[in-house]
Backbone as numpy.savetxt, mean C-alpha at the origin, in Angstrom:
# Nx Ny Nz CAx CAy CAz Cx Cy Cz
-0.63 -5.28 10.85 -1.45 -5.94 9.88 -2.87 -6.05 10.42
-3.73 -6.07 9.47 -5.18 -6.26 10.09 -5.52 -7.47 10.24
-6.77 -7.58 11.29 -6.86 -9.31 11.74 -7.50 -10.10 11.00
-7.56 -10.98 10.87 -7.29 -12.44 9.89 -8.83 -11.86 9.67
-9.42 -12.26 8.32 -10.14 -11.94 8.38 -10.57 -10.68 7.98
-9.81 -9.50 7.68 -10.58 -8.39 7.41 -10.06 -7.60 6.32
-8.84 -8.28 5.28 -8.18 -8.00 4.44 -9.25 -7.45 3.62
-8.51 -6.28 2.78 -9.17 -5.88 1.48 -9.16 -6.22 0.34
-7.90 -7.44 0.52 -7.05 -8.04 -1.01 -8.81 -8.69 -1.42
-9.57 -8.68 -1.32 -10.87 -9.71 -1.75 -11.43 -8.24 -2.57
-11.15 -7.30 -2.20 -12.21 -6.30 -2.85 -10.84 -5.75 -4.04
-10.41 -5.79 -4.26 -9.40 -5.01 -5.35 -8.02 -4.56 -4.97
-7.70 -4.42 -3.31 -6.54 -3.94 -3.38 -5.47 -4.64 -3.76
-4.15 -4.11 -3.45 -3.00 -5.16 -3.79 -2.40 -4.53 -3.26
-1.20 -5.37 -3.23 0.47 -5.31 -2.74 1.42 -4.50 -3.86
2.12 -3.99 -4.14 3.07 -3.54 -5.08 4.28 -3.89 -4.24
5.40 -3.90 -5.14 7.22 -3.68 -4.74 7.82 -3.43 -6.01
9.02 -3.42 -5.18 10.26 -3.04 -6.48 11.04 -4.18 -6.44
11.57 -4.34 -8.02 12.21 -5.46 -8.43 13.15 -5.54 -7.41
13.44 -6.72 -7.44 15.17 -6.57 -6.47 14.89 -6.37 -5.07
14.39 -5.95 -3.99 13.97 -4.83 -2.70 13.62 -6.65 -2.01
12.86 -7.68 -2.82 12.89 -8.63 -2.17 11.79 -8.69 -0.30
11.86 -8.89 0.44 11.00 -9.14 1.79 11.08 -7.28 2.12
12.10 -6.60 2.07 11.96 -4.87 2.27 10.76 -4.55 1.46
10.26 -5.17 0.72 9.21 -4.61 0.15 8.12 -4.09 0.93
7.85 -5.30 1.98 7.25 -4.89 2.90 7.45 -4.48 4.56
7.83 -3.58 4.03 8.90 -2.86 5.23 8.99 -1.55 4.70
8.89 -0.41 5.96 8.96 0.79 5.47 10.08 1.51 4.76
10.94 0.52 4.17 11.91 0.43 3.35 11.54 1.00 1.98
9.97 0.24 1.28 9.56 0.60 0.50 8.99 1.91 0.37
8.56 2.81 1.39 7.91 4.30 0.82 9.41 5.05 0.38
10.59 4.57 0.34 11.60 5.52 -0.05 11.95 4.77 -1.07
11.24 3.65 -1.76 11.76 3.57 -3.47 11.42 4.60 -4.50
11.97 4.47 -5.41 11.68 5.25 -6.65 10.29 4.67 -6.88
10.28 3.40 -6.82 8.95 2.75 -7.37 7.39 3.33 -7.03
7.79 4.10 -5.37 6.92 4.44 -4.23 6.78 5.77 -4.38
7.65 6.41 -5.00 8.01 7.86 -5.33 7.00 8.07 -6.60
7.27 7.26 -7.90 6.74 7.63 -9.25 5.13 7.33 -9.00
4.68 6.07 -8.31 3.27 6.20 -7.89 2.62 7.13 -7.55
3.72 7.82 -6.40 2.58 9.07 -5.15 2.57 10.06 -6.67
4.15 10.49 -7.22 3.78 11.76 -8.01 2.48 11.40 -9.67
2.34 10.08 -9.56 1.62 9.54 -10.58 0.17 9.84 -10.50
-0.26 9.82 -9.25 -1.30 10.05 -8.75 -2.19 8.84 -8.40
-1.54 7.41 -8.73 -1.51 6.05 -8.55 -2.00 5.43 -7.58
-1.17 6.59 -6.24 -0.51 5.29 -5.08 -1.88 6.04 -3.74
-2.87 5.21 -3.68 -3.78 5.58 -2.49 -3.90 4.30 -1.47
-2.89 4.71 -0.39 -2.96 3.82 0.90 -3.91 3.58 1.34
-4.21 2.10 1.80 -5.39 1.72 2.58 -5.12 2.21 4.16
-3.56 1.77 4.63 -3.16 2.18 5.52 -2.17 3.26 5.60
-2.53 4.42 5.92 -1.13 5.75 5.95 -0.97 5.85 7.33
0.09 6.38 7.57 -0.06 6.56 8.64 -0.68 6.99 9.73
-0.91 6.99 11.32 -2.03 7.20 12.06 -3.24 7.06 11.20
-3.35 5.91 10.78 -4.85 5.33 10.32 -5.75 4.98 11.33
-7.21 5.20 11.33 -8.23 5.04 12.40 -8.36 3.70 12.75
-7.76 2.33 11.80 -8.41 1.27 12.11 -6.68 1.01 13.20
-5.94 1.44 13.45 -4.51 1.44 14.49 -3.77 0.57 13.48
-3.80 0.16 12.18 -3.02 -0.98 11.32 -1.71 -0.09 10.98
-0.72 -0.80 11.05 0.81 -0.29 11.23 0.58 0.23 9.36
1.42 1.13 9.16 1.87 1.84 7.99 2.83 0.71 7.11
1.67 0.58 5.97 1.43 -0.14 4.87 1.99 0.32 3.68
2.74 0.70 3.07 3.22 1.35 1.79 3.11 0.66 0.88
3.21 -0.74 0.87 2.88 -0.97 -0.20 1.31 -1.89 -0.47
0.67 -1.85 0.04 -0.51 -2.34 -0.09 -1.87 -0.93 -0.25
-1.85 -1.44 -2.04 -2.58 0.18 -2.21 -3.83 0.06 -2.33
-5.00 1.09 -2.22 -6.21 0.70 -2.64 -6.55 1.24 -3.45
-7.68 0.12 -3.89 -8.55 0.63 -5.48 -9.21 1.93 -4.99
-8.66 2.99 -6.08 -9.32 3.67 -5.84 -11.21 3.55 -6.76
-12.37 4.45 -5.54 -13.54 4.22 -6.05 -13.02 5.19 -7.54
-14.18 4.21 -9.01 -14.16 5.10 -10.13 -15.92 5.64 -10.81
-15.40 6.44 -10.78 -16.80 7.47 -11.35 -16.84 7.02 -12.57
-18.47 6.46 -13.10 -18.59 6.36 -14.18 -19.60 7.32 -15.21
């Protein structure tokens, strides 16, 4: 997790889960839901944290970011 203090939830991102999945939500439990599946092929699901991310923050699946939008 990143340190206190440097969250993105203030700028737009969020958390997602799947009904039911309960605390696995956040746990790499979640990149093998369907829920996690229909996002990536949706074109939806853009990690703040993927794996080997530069800032060293453990792999995040469900905390997605806004993506920037072109106006």
């Amino acid at each position: 997790m990143p340190p206190p203090g440097y969250s993105f939830h203030g700028v737009g991102d969020f958390d997602v889960g799947e009904a039911g999945l309960g605390v696995a939500n956040f746990s790499i439990k979640f990149a093998r839901t369907e829920t996690c599946m229909q996002l990536r092929e949706q074109g939806y699901l853009k990690l703040r944290y993927p794996r080997e991310n530069m800032l060293g923050v453990r792999f995040e699946p469900w905390h997605i970011k806004v993506k920037d939008i072109k106006l």
